[in-house]
mmCIF file of C-alpha atoms and ligand atoms in Angstrom:
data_model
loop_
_atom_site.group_PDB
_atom_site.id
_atom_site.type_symbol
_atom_site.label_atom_id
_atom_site.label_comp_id
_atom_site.label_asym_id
_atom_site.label_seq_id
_atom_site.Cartn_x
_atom_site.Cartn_y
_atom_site.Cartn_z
ATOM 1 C CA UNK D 291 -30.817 -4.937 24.590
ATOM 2 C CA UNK D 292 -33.073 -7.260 26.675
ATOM 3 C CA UNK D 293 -30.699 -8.952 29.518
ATOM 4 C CA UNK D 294 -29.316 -12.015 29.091
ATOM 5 C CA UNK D 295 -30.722 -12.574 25.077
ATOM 6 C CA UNK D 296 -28.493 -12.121 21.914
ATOM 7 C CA UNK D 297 -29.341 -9.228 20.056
ATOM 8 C CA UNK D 298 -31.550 -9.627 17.158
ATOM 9 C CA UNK D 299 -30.803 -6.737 15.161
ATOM 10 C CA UNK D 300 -27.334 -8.384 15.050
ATOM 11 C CA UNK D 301 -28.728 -11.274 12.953
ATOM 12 C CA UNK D 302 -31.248 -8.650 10.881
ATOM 13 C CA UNK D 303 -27.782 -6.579 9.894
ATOM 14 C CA UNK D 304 -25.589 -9.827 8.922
ATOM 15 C CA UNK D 305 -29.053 -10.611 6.861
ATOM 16 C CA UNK D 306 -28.674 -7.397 4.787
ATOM 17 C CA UNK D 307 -25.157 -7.940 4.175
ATOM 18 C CA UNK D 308 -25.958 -11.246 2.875
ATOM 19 C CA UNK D 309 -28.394 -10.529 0.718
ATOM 20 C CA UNK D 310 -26.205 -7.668 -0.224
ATOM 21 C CA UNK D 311 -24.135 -10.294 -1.530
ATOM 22 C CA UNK D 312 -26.648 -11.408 -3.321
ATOM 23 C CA UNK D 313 -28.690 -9.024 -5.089
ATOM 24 C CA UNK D 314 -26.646 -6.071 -6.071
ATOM 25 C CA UNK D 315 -24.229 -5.875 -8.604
ATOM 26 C CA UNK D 316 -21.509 -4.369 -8.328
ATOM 27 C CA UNK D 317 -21.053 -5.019 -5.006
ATOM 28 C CA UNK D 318 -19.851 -1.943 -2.273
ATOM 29 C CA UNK D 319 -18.566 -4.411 0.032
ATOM 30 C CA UNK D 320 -17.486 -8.223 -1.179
ATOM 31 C CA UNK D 321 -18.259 -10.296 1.756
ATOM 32 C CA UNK D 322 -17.194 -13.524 1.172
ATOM 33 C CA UNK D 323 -18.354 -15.322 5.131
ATOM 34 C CA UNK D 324 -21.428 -13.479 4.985
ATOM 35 C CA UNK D 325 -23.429 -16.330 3.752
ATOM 36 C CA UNK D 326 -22.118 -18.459 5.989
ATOM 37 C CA UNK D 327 -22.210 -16.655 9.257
ATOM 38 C CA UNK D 328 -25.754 -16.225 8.932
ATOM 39 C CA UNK D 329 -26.483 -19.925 9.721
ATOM 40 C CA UNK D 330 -27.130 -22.682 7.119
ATOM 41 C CA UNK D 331 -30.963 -22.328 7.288
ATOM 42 C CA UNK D 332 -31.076 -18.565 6.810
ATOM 43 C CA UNK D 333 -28.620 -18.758 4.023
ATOM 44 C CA UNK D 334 -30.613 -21.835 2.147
ATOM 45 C CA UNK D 335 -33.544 -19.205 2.474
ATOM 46 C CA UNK D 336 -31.719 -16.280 1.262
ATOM 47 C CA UNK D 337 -30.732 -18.375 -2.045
ATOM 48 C CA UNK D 338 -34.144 -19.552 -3.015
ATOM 49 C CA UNK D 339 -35.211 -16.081 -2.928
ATOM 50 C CA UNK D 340 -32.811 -12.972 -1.920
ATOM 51 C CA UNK D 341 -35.723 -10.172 -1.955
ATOM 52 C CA UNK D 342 -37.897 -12.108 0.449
ATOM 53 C CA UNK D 343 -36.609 -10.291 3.674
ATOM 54 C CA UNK D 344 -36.610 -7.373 1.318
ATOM 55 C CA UNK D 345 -40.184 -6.035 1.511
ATOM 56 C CA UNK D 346 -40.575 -2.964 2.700
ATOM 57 C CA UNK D 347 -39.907 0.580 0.975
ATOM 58 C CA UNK D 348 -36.403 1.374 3.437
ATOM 59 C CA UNK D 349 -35.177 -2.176 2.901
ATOM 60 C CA UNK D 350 -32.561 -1.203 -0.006
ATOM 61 C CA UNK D 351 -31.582 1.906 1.693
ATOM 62 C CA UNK D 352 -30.315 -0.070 4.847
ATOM 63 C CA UNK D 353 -28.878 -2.751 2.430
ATOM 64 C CA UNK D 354 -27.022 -0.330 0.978
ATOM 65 C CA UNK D 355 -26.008 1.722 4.428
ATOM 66 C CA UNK D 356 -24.929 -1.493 6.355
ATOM 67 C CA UNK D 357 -22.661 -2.263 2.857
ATOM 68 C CA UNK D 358 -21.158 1.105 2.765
ATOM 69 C CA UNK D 359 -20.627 1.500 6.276
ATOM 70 C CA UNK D 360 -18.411 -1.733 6.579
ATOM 71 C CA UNK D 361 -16.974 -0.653 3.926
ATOM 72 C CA UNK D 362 -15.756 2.785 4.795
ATOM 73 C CA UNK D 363 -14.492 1.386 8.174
ATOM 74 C CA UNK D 364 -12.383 -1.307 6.630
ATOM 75 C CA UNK D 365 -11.163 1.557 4.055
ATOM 76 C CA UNK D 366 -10.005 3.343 6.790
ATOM 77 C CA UNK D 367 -8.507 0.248 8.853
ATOM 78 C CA UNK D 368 -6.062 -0.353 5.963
ATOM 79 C CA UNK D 369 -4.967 3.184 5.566
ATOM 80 C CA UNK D 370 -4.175 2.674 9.728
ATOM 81 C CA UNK D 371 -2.423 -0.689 8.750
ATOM 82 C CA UNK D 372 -0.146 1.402 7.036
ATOM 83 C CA UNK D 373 0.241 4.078 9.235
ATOM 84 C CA UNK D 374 1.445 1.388 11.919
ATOM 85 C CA UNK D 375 -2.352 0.430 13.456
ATOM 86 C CA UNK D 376 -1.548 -2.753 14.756
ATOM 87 C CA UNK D 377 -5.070 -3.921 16.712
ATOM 88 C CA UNK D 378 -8.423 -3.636 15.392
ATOM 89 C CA UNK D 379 -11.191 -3.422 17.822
ATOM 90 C CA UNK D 380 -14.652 -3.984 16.477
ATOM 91 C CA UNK D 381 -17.108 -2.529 19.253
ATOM 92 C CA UNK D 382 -20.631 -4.449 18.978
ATOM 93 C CA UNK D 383 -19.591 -6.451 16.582
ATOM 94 C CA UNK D 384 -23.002 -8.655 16.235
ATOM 95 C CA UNK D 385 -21.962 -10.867 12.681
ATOM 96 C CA UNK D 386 -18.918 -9.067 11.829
ATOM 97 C CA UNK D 387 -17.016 -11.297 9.522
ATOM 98 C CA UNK D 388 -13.923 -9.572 9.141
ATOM 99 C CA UNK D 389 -11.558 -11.188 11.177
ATOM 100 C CA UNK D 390 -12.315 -14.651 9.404
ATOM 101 C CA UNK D 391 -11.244 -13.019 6.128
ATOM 102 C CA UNK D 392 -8.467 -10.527 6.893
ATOM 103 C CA UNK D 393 -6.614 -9.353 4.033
ATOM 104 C CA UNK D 394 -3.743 -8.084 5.730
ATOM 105 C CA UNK D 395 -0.659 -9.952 5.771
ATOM 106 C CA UNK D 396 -0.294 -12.550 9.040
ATOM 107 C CA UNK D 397 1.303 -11.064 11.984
ATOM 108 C CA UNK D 398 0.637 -7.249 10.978
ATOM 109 C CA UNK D 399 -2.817 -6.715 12.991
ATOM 110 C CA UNK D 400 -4.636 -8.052 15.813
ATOM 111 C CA UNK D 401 -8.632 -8.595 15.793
ATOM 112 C CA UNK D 402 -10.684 -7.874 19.221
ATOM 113 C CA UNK D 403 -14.137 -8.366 18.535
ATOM 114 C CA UNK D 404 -16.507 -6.956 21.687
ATOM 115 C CA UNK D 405 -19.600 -7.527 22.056
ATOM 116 C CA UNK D 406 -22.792 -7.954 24.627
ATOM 117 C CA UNK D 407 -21.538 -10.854 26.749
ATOM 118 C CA UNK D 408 -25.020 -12.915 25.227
ATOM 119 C CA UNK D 409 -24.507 -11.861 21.389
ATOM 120 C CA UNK D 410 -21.138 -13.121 21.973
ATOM 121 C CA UNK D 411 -21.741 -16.379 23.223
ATOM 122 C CA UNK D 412 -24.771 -17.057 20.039
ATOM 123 C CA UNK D 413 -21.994 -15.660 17.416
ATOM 124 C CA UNK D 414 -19.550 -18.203 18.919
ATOM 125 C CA UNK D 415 -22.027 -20.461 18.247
ATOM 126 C CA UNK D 416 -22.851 -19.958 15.085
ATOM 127 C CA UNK D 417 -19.128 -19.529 14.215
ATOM 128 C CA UNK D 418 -18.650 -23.383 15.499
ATOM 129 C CA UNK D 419 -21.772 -24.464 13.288
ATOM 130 C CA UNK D 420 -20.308 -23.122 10.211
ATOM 131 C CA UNK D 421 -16.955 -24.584 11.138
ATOM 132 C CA UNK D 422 -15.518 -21.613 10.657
ATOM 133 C CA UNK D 423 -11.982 -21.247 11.973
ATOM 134 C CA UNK D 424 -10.935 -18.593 14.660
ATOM 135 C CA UNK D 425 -7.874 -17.371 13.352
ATOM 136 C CA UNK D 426 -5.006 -17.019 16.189
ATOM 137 C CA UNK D 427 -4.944 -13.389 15.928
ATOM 138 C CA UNK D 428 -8.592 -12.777 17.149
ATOM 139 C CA UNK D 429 -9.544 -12.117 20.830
ATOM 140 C CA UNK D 430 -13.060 -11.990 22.103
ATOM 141 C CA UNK D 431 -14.430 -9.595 24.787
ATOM 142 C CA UNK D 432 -17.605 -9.555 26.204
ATOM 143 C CA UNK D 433 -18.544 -6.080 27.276
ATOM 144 C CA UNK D 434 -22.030 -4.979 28.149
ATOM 145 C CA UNK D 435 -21.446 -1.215 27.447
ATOM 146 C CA UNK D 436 -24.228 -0.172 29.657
ATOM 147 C CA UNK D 437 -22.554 -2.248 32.526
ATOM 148 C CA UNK D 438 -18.674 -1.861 32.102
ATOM 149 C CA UNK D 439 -16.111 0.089 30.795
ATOM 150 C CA UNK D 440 -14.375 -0.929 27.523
ATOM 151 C CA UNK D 441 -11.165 0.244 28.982
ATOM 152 C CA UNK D 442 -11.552 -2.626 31.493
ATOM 153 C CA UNK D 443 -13.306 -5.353 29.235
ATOM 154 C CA UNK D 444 -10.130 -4.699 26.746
ATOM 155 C CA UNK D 445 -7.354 -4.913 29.634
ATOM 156 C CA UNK D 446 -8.227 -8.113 30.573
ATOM 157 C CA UNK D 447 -7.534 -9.888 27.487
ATOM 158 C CA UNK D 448 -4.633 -8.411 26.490
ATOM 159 C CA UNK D 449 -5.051 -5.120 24.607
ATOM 160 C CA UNK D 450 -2.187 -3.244 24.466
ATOM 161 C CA UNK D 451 -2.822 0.410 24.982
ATOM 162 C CA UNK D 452 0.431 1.691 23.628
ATOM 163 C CA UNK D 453 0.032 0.284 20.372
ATOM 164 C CA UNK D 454 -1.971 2.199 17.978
ATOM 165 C CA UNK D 455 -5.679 1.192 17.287
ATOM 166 C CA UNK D 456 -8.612 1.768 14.786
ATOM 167 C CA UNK D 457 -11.967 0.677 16.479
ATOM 168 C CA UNK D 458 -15.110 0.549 14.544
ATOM 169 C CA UNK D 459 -18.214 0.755 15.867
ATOM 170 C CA UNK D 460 -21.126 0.166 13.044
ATOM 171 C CA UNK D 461 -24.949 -0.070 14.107
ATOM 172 C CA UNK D 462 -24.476 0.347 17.599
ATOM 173 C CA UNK D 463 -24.568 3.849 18.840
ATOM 174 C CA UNK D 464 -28.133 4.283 18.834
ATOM 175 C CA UNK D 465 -28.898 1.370 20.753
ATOM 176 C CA UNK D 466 -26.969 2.647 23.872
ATOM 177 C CA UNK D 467 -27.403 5.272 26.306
ATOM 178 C CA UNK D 468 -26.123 8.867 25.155
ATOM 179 C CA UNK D 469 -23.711 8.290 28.528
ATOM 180 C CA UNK D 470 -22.306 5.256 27.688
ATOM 181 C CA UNK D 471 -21.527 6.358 23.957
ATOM 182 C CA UNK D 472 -19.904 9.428 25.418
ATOM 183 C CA UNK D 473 -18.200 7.325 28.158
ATOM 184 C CA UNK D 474 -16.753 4.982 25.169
ATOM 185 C CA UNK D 475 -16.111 7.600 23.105
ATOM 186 C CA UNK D 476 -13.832 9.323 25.630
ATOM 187 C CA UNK D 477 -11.887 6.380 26.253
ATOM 188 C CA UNK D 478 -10.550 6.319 22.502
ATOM 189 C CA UNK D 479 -9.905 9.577 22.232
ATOM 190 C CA UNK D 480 -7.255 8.731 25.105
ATOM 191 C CA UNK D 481 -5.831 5.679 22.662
ATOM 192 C CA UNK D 482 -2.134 5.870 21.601
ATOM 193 C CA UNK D 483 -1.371 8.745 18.890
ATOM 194 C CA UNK D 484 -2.524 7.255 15.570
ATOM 195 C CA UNK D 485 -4.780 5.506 16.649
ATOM 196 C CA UNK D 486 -8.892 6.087 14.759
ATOM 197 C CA UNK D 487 -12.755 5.555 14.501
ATOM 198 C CA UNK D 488 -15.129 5.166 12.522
ATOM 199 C CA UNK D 489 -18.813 4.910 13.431
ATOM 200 C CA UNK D 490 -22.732 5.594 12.409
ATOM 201 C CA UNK D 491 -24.967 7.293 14.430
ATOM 202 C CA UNK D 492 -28.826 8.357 14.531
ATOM 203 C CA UNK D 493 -29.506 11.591 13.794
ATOM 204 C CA UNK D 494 -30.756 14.259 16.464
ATOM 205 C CA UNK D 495 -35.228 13.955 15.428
ATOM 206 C CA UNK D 496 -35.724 17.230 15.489
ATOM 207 C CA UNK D 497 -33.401 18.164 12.699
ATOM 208 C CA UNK D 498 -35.459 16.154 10.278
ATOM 209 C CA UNK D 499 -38.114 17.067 7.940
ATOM 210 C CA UNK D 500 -41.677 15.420 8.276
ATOM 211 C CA UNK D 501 -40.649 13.286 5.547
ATOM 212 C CA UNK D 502 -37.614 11.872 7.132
ATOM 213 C CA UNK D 503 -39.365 11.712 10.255
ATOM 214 C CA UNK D 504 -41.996 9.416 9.196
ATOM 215 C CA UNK D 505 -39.379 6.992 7.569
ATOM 216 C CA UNK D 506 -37.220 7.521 11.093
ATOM 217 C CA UNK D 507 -41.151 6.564 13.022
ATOM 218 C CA UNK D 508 -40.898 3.377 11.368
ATOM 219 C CA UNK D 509 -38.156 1.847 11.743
ATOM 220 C CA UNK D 510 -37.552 3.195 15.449
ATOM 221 C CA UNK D 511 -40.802 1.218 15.457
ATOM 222 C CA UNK D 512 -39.086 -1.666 14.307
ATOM 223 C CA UNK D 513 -36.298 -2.219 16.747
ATOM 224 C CA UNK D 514 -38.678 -1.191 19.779
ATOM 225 C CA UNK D 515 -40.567 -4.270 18.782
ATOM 226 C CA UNK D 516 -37.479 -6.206 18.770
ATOM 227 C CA UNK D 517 -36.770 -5.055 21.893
ATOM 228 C CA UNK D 518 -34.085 -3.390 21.147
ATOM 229 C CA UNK D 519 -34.922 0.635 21.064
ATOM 230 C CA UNK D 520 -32.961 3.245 19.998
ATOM 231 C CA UNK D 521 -31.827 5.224 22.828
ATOM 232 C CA UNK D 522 -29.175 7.880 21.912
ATOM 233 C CA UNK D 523 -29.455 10.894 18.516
ATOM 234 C CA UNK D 524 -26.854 13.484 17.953
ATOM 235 C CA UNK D 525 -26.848 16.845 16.199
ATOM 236 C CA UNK D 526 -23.545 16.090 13.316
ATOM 237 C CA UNK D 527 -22.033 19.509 14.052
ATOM 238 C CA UNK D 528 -22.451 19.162 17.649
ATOM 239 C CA UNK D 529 -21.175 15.956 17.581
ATOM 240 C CA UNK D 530 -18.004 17.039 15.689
ATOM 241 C CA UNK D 531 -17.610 19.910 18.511
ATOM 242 C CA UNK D 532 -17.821 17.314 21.249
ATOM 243 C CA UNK D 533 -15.353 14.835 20.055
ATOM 244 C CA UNK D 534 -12.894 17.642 19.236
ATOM 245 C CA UNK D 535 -13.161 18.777 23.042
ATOM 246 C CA UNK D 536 -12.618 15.221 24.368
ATOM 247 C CA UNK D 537 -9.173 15.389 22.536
ATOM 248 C CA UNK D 538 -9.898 13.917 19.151
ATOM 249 C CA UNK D 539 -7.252 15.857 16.582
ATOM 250 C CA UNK D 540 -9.516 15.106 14.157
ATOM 251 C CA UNK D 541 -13.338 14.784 13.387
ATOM 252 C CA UNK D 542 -15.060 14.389 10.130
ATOM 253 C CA UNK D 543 -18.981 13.704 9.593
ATOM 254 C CA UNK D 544 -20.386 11.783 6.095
ATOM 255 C CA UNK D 545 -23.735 12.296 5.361
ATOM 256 C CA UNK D 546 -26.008 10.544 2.940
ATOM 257 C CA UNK D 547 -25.009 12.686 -0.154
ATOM 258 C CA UNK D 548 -21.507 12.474 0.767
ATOM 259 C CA UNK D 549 -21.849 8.684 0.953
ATOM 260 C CA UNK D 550 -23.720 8.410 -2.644
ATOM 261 C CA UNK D 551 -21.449 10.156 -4.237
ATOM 262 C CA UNK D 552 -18.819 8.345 -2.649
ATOM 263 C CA UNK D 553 -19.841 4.581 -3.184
ATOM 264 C CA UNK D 554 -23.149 4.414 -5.320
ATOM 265 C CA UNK D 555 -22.585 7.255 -7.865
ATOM 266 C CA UNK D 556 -23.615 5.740 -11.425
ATOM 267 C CA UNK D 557 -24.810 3.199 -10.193
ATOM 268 C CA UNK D 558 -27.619 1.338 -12.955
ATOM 269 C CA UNK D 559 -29.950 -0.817 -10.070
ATOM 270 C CA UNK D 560 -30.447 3.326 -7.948
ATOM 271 C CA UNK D 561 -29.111 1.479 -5.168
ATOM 272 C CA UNK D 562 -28.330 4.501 -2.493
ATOM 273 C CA UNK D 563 -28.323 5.236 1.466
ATOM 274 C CA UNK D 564 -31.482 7.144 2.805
ATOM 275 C CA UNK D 565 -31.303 10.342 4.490
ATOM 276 C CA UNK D 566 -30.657 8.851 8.011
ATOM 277 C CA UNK D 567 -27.710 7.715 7.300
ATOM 278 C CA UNK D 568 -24.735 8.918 8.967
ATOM 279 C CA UNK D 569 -21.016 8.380 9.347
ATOM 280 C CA UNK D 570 -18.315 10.162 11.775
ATOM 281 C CA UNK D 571 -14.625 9.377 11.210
ATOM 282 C CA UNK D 572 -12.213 10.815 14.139
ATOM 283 C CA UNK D 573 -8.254 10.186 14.577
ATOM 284 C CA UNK D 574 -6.066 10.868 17.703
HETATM 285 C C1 SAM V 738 -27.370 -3.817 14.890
HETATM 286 S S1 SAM V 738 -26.187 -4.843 15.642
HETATM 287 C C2 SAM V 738 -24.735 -4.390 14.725
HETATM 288 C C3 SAM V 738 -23.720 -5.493 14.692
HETATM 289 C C4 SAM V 738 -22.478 -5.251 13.851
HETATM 290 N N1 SAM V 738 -21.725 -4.097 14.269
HETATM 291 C C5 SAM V 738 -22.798 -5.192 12.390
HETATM 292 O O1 SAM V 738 -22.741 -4.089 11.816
HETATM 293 O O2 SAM V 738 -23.127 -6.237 11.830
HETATM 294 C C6 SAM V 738 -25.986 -4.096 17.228
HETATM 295 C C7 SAM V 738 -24.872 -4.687 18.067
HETATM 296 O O3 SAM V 738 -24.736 -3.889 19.251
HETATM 297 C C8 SAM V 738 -24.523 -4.741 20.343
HETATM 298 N N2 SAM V 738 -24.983 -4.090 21.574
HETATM 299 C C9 SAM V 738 -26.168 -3.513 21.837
HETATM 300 N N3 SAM V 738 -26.228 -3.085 23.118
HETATM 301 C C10 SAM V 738 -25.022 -3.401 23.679
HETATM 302 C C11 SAM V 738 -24.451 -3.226 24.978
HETATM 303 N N4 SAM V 738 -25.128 -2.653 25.965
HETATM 304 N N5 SAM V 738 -23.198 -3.682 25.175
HETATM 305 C C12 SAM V 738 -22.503 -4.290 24.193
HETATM 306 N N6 SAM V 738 -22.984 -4.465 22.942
HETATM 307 C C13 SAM V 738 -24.231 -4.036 22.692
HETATM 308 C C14 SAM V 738 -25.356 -5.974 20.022
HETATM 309 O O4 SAM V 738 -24.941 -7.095 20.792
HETATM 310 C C15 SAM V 738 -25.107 -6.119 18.534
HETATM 311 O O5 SAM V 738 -23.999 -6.912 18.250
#
């Protein structure tokens, strides 16, 4: 992420799961802030004419990725809720919306959104434009992953390390250094028993056909030009190994079939994940 300048993948993401919103029926994830988080002018846009930001042959696939992926996370938040997860820490959590429409009941689970000290600040802002209310259960931490280590950025605002946590971590891996993922990484697999993952990742290039390759080109392309490359690929089954060895009792990979079949199988509109798209799940 360039210093200092909120990211803009952040805003293309909460774009997709707007227009997700919007243009498929049924829906894998019901998002009911998404709309609004994206900023009054955006969202005007987005009504007059959902399929404009839509254009390009990959555009459905990451609709449909960034909707399944929040989706599987908040899946496996509420089977934590009832396994006595009690904080929820979204790691980069750009336009995340979920704290502003938790469906668990009050009292039972505690919201730390981190994120990039700058993303932060502009989702604050936007949050304040669309009057919409911080609940009393949320705690912001900035965190520049690259900079600082999340086990610091959470202790000082009150996370409570003995209580057990599910983090999620969507859309963000790739974007960081393969030693800060790893560093991050480590420092959940030391959380309290019970305590859980989930995250997407890019895929290692050289396991990838031409085809895949060519689609992978192009949108690496993409977020170069934003500014905001992708930095860090892993190999799924080496991956698994490595979180395993850090102390994770459990690792599990989705990949793209696994995800169709899970969330767009009979679906009438073909709207499905591309091959890129990947998924780890990993308790303590
Ligand atoms: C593509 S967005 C995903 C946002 C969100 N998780 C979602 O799915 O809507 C990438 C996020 O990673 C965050 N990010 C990138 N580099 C970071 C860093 N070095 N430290 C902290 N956050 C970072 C950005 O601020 C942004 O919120």
């Amino acid at each position: 992420m360039k210093e200092n300048r909120a990211s803009v993948t952040a805003q293309r993401v909460g774009m997709k799961r707007a227009a997700h919103q919007l243009l498929d029926d049924p829906k894998v994830f019901d998002d009911p802030v998404a709309l609004r988080i994206i900023g009054k002018e955006s969202a005007s846009a987005l009504r007059v004419d959902p399929l404009q930001f839509e254009s390009t042959p990959l555009s459905s696939y990451l609709r449909a990725f960034v909707a399944a992926r929040s989706r599987y996370a908040e899946e496996k938040l509420a089977l934590g809720v009832q396994r006595n997860v009690c904080q929820y820490v979204i790691l980069g959590a750009g336009l995340d919306t979920f704290a502003y429409r938790n469906p668990h009941p009050q009292g039972l689970l505690h919201v730390f959104e981190v994120d990039h000290p700058a993303t932060q600040a502009w989702k604050r802002a936007r949050l304040d434009e669309a009057r919409i209310p911080l609940p009393s259960n949320l705690t912001f931490a900035p965190v520049d992953f690259e900079a600082q280590t999340l086990e610091e950025g959470l202790r000082v605002v009150g996370y409570d390390p003995r209580k057990s946590t599910f983090f999620s971590w969507l859309g963000v891996t790739e974007y960081l250094t393969t030693e800060a993922v790893m560093a991050t990484l480590r420092f959940i697999a030391s959380a309290q028993k019970g305590s859980g993952i989930v995250f997407d990742y890019m895929i290692s290039p050289s396991l990838l056909t031409p085809a895949q390759r060519t689609r992978f080109d192009a949108l690496a392309r993409r977020v170069a030009s934003a500014g905001e490359p992708w930095q860090a690929f892993f190999d799924p089954e080496v991956l698994t190994r490595d979180l395993r060895a850090m102390g994770f009792e459990y690792a599990e990979g989705l990949g793209p079939e696994e995800i169709n079949a899970r969330y767009f199988k009979d679906r009438k509109d073909g709207l499905r994940v591309g091959s890129l798209s990947h998924l780890m799940k990993a308790q303590v």
